[in-house]
Coordinates of C-alpha atoms and ligand atoms in Angstrom, one line a residue:
M220 CA -20.2 -109.0 98.8
N221 CA -19.3 -106.5 101.3
V222 CA -20.7 -103.2 100.5
Y223 CA -19.4 -100.3 103.1
T224 CA -20.8 -96.9 103.1
T225 CA -18.6 -95.2 105.9
K226 CA -15.0 -94.4 105.9
H227 CA -14.6 -96.0 109.4
D228 CA -15.9 -99.4 108.0
I229 CA -14.0 -99.4 104.7
S230 CA -10.9 -98.6 106.5
D231 CA -11.0 -101.4 108.9
A232 CA -11.8 -103.9 106.0
I233 CA -8.5 -102.4 104.0
K234 CA -6.5 -102.8 107.3
V235 CA -7.4 -106.3 107.6
L236 CA -6.9 -107.2 103.6
K237 CA -3.3 -105.0 104.0
G238 CA -2.4 -107.1 107.0
Q239 CA -3.1 -110.5 105.4
K240 CA -0.6 -108.9 102.7
K241 CA -3.2 -108.9 100.1
K242 CA -2.7 -106.7 96.7
L243 CA -5.7 -104.1 96.3
G244 CA -6.6 -103.0 92.9
F245 CA -9.1 -100.0 92.7
V246 CA -11.7 -99.1 90.3
A247 CA -13.2 -95.6 91.0
T248 CA -17.0 -95.3 89.5
M249 CA -19.9 -93.6 89.4
G250 CA -22.0 -96.3 89.2
A251 CA -24.5 -97.2 86.6
L252 CA -22.3 -100.1 85.6
H253 CA -21.6 -101.7 82.3
Q254 CA -19.3 -104.2 80.5
G255 CA -16.8 -101.0 80.3
H256 CA -16.5 -100.9 83.9
M257 CA -16.4 -104.7 84.2
A258 CA -13.7 -104.8 81.9
L259 CA -11.9 -102.8 84.5
V260 CA -12.8 -104.8 87.3
K261 CA -11.9 -107.9 85.7
T262 CA -8.3 -106.7 85.0
A263 CA -8.2 -105.5 88.5
L264 CA -9.1 -109.1 89.5
N265 CA -6.7 -110.2 87.4
Q266 CA -3.8 -108.5 88.8
N267 CA -4.3 -108.3 92.3
D268 CA -6.0 -110.2 95.4
V269 CA -8.9 -108.1 95.9
A270 CA -10.8 -105.6 93.8
V271 CA -12.1 -102.3 95.5
V272 CA -14.8 -100.6 93.5
S273 CA -16.2 -97.4 94.8
I274 CA -19.5 -96.4 93.3
F275 CA -20.2 -92.5 94.1
V276 CA -22.1 -89.8 91.9
N277 CA -19.3 -87.2 92.6
P278 CA -21.2 -83.7 92.8
T279 CA -18.2 -81.5 92.8
Q280 CA -17.4 -82.7 89.3
F281 CA -20.9 -81.7 87.2
N282 CA -21.1 -78.4 86.3
N283 CA -24.6 -78.6 85.2
Q284 CA -27.2 -79.2 88.0
E285 CA -29.5 -81.0 85.8
D286 CA -26.9 -83.5 84.3
L287 CA -26.2 -84.5 88.0
D288 CA -29.8 -84.7 88.7
K289 CA -30.4 -87.0 86.1
Y290 CA -27.1 -89.1 86.5
P291 CA -28.2 -92.9 86.7
R292 CA -28.3 -94.2 90.2
T293 CA -28.4 -98.0 90.0
L294 CA -26.8 -99.6 93.5
D295 CA -28.4 -102.8 93.8
R296 CA -28.2 -103.5 89.8
D297 CA -24.6 -102.4 90.2
I298 CA -23.8 -105.0 93.1
N299 CA -25.7 -108.1 91.2
L300 CA -23.7 -106.8 88.3
L301 CA -20.1 -107.2 90.5
K302 CA -21.3 -110.4 91.9
T303 CA -21.1 -111.7 88.6
A304 CA -17.6 -111.4 88.3
S305 CA -16.7 -112.4 92.1
N306 CA -18.6 -112.6 95.0
N307 CA -15.6 -112.9 97.4
E308 CA -12.8 -110.9 96.0
I309 CA -14.5 -107.7 95.2
I310 CA -15.6 -105.1 97.9
V311 CA -17.6 -102.1 97.4
F312 CA -17.4 -98.6 98.8
A313 CA -20.5 -96.7 98.3
P314 CA -20.5 -93.5 100.5
T315 CA -22.9 -90.7 100.9
V316 CA -22.0 -87.2 99.7
Y317 CA -22.0 -86.3 103.6
T318 CA -19.1 -88.9 104.2
I319 CA -17.0 -87.7 101.3
Y320 CA -17.6 -84.0 101.9
N321 CA -18.2 -83.8 105.6
G322 CA -20.9 -81.0 105.0
N323 CA -18.4 -78.7 102.5
T324 CA -19.4 -80.2 99.1
T325 CA -16.6 -78.2 97.3
S326 CA -13.6 -79.1 95.2
E327 CA -9.9 -78.6 96.1
H328 CA -7.7 -76.5 93.6
F329 CA -5.3 -78.4 91.5
D330 CA -2.4 -77.7 89.2
F331 CA -2.2 -80.4 86.6
D332 CA 0.5 -78.5 84.6
G333 CA -2.0 -77.2 81.9
L334 CA -3.6 -80.6 81.3
E335 CA -6.8 -79.4 83.2
F336 CA -7.2 -76.4 80.5
E337 CA -7.3 -78.1 77.4
M338 CA -10.4 -79.9 75.9
E339 CA -12.9 -80.9 78.7
G340 CA -11.5 -78.2 80.8
K341 CA -12.4 -75.5 78.4
F342 CA -15.9 -76.8 78.2
R343 CA -16.7 -78.3 81.7
E344 CA -15.5 -75.5 84.3
G345 CA -14.1 -76.7 87.3
H346 CA -14.5 -80.5 86.1
F347 CA -10.9 -81.4 86.7
N348 CA -10.8 -80.1 90.0
G349 CA -13.7 -82.1 91.2
V350 CA -12.3 -85.0 89.6
G351 CA -9.1 -84.4 91.5
T352 CA -10.7 -84.0 94.7
I353 CA -12.8 -87.3 94.7
V354 CA -10.1 -89.5 93.4
K355 CA -7.4 -88.0 95.6
R356 CA -9.7 -89.0 98.8
L357 CA -10.5 -92.4 97.5
L358 CA -7.0 -93.2 96.8
E359 CA -6.1 -92.0 100.4
I360 CA -8.9 -94.1 101.9
I361 CA -8.5 -97.2 99.9
Q362 CA -4.7 -97.1 99.4
P363 CA -4.6 -99.3 96.7
D364 CA -1.5 -100.7 95.1
K365 CA -3.0 -100.4 91.5
A366 CA -5.6 -98.2 90.3
Y367 CA -7.7 -98.9 87.0
F368 CA -9.0 -95.9 84.7
G369 CA -10.7 -96.5 81.1
E370 CA -9.1 -94.5 77.9
K371 CA -12.6 -93.4 77.2
D372 CA -11.9 -90.4 79.7
F373 CA -8.3 -90.1 78.2
Q374 CA -7.4 -86.7 79.7
Q375 CA -9.0 -87.6 83.2
L376 CA -6.5 -90.7 82.9
Q377 CA -3.5 -88.2 82.3
I378 CA -4.7 -85.8 84.9
I379 CA -4.8 -88.8 87.6
K380 CA -1.3 -89.9 86.8
K381 CA -0.2 -86.3 87.0
L382 CA -2.2 -86.0 90.7
V383 CA -0.6 -89.4 91.8
E384 CA 3.1 -87.9 90.6
K385 CA 2.4 -84.7 92.4
H386 CA 1.1 -85.6 95.6
N387 CA 3.6 -88.5 96.0
I388 CA 0.6 -91.2 96.2
P389 CA 2.0 -94.7 96.0
T390 CA -0.6 -96.1 93.6
K391 CA 0.2 -97.3 90.1
I392 CA -2.4 -95.7 87.6
I393 CA -3.2 -98.3 84.8
G394 CA -5.0 -97.1 81.8
C395 CA -7.0 -99.6 80.0
P396 CA -8.6 -99.8 76.4
I397 CA -11.9 -98.1 75.6
H398 CA -14.9 -100.7 75.5
R399 CA -17.3 -100.5 72.6
E400 CA -20.9 -101.6 71.7
T401 CA -20.6 -103.9 68.8
S402 CA -22.2 -100.8 67.0
G403 CA -18.4 -99.0 68.0
L404 CA -20.2 -96.5 70.4
A405 CA -17.9 -96.2 73.2
M406 CA -19.4 -97.7 76.3
S407 CA -20.5 -95.0 78.8
S408 CA -23.6 -94.8 81.7
R409 CA -24.9 -91.9 79.5
N410 CA -25.6 -94.2 76.9
E411 CA -28.7 -95.6 78.9
R412 CA -30.5 -92.2 78.7
L413 CA -30.2 -92.0 74.6
K414 CA -33.3 -92.3 73.0
E415 CA -33.6 -94.7 70.6
V416 CA -33.2 -92.8 67.2
Y417 CA -30.0 -91.3 68.9
K418 CA -28.5 -94.4 70.0
K419 CA -28.6 -95.5 65.9
E420 CA -27.0 -92.1 65.0
A421 CA -24.3 -92.2 67.8
P422 CA -22.1 -95.1 66.3
F423 CA -21.1 -92.0 63.5
I424 CA -19.0 -90.9 66.1
Y425 CA -16.3 -93.5 66.2
K426 CA -17.1 -94.2 62.4
T427 CA -15.8 -90.6 61.9
L428 CA -12.9 -90.9 64.3
K429 CA -11.9 -94.0 62.3
T430 CA -11.6 -92.1 59.0
A431 CA -10.1 -89.2 60.7
K432 CA -7.3 -91.6 62.0
I433 CA -6.8 -92.7 58.1
K434 CA -6.9 -89.1 56.7
F435 CA -4.3 -87.9 59.6
G436 CA -2.0 -90.4 57.7
T437 CA -1.6 -88.1 55.0
K438 CA -3.4 -84.7 55.9
S439 CA -2.7 -82.1 58.4
A440 CA -4.3 -82.0 61.6
N441 CA -6.3 -78.7 60.5
K442 CA -7.5 -80.4 57.2
V443 CA -8.6 -83.5 59.1
A444 CA -10.6 -81.1 61.5
E445 CA -12.2 -79.5 58.9
W446 CA -13.3 -82.6 57.1
V447 CA -14.6 -83.8 60.5
T448 CA -16.5 -80.4 61.0
K449 CA -18.2 -80.9 57.9
Q450 CA -19.5 -84.5 58.4
F451 CA -20.9 -83.6 61.4
A452 CA -22.6 -80.3 59.8
K453 CA -24.3 -82.6 57.7
N454 CA -25.9 -84.7 60.2
K455 CA -28.8 -83.8 61.5
L456 CA -28.9 -85.7 65.3
L457 CA -25.6 -85.4 66.2
E458 CA -24.1 -81.7 67.2
L459 CA -20.1 -81.3 67.1
E460 CA -18.8 -79.7 70.4
Y461 CA -15.2 -80.1 69.7
F462 CA -12.6 -82.5 67.5
I463 CA -9.2 -82.0 68.4
I464 CA -6.0 -83.6 67.4
S465 CA -3.6 -83.4 70.2
D466 CA -0.2 -84.6 71.4
E467 CA -0.9 -87.7 74.0
Q468 CA 1.1 -86.3 76.7
T469 CA 0.7 -82.5 76.9
L470 CA -2.8 -82.9 75.5
K471 CA -1.7 -79.9 73.6
P472 CA -3.3 -79.5 70.0
V473 CA -0.8 -80.5 67.4
K474 CA 0.6 -77.7 65.3
R475 CA 3.0 -79.7 63.1
K476 CA 3.3 -83.5 63.1
S477 CA 6.7 -85.2 64.5
N478 CA 7.7 -88.9 63.9
K479 CA 8.9 -88.8 67.8
K480 CA 5.4 -87.9 69.3
S481 CA 2.0 -90.0 69.9
Y482 CA -1.1 -88.1 68.7
R483 CA -4.9 -89.0 69.9
A484 CA -8.1 -87.3 68.3
F485 CA -10.6 -86.3 70.7
I486 CA -14.3 -85.4 70.1
A487 CA -17.2 -84.0 72.1
V488 CA -20.7 -84.4 70.6
Y489 CA -24.3 -83.8 71.8
A490 CA -26.9 -86.4 70.8
D491 CA -30.0 -84.6 72.1
D492 CA -29.1 -83.1 75.3
I493 CA -26.6 -86.0 76.1
R494 CA -22.8 -85.2 75.9
L495 CA -20.6 -87.9 74.4
I496 CA -17.0 -88.3 74.4
D497 CA -14.4 -90.4 72.7
N498 CA -11.0 -90.8 71.3
I499 CA -8.5 -92.5 69.1
A500 CA -4.9 -93.2 68.7
L501 CA -3.7 -91.9 65.7
N502 CA -0.1 -93.3 65.6
Ligands
PAF675 O1 -14.8 -91.6 85.6 C1 -15.5 -91.5 86.3 O2 -16.5 -92.3 86.4 C2 -15.5 -90.5 87.1 O3 -14.9 -89.4 86.9 C3 -14.6 -91.0 88.6 C4 -13.1 -91.3 88.3 C5 -15.2 -92.1 89.3 C6 -14.6 -89.9 89.5 O4 -15.7 -89.6 90.3

């Protein structure tokens, strides 16, 4: 498996593949790969000739230095895991911070038509400018036909679709379903850092989302949110940061339900000092 670390080398490899008329599917990651990432890679391989996987812990999307410092970095293990999917049809781009930011590790400013101000945007200042900056740069370097992003970060997925539309980037963005542990916990690189007692309790998040979905069939969004807040108030280990039911397209909180719209419930929870997010389609 070829692993490139410089823009120059990956660009040369891409040029060769494009010359051979190969279709490129792209999966952007921050490493610490798990089965959720592997599902994206497998979809990319199924729909393209080559999967390009980037592994880069992007500093500009972290608003907390400690979170950035503690983010797991496991490049060798990641490469070995990718090899189990394919040795020849995957290439890896694992740049340094300098390669991407050239000594100026700051975000560009983006206008995502308001998508950036909801949910994660409220709690993680500057996060989506950081995500927009890195994803735009990676798409410009790799020039994939299609790029695959998980629905666990549903707001990120909608924002990346907006990024591509607004900047006329000729890559089709494909959302892929959330991958869950058998316990129901949404797969995340952060799960690795959960202490055992929190790992055992964390499936409560998805369990609550599933019940919220049933309740949304007959109750208002406010009533469902009240119920969820009460459940977490009773839970001694998990601390609710937000629970919001929003329109899937605009991500604006629902005021009055309409049959014509698709809604999704979004949640962020602290398990000790680890922040976990999840979401569920409601209709
Ligand atoms: O979802 C992630 O892991 C990151 O936000 C991404 C898309 C790789 C950008 O750094």
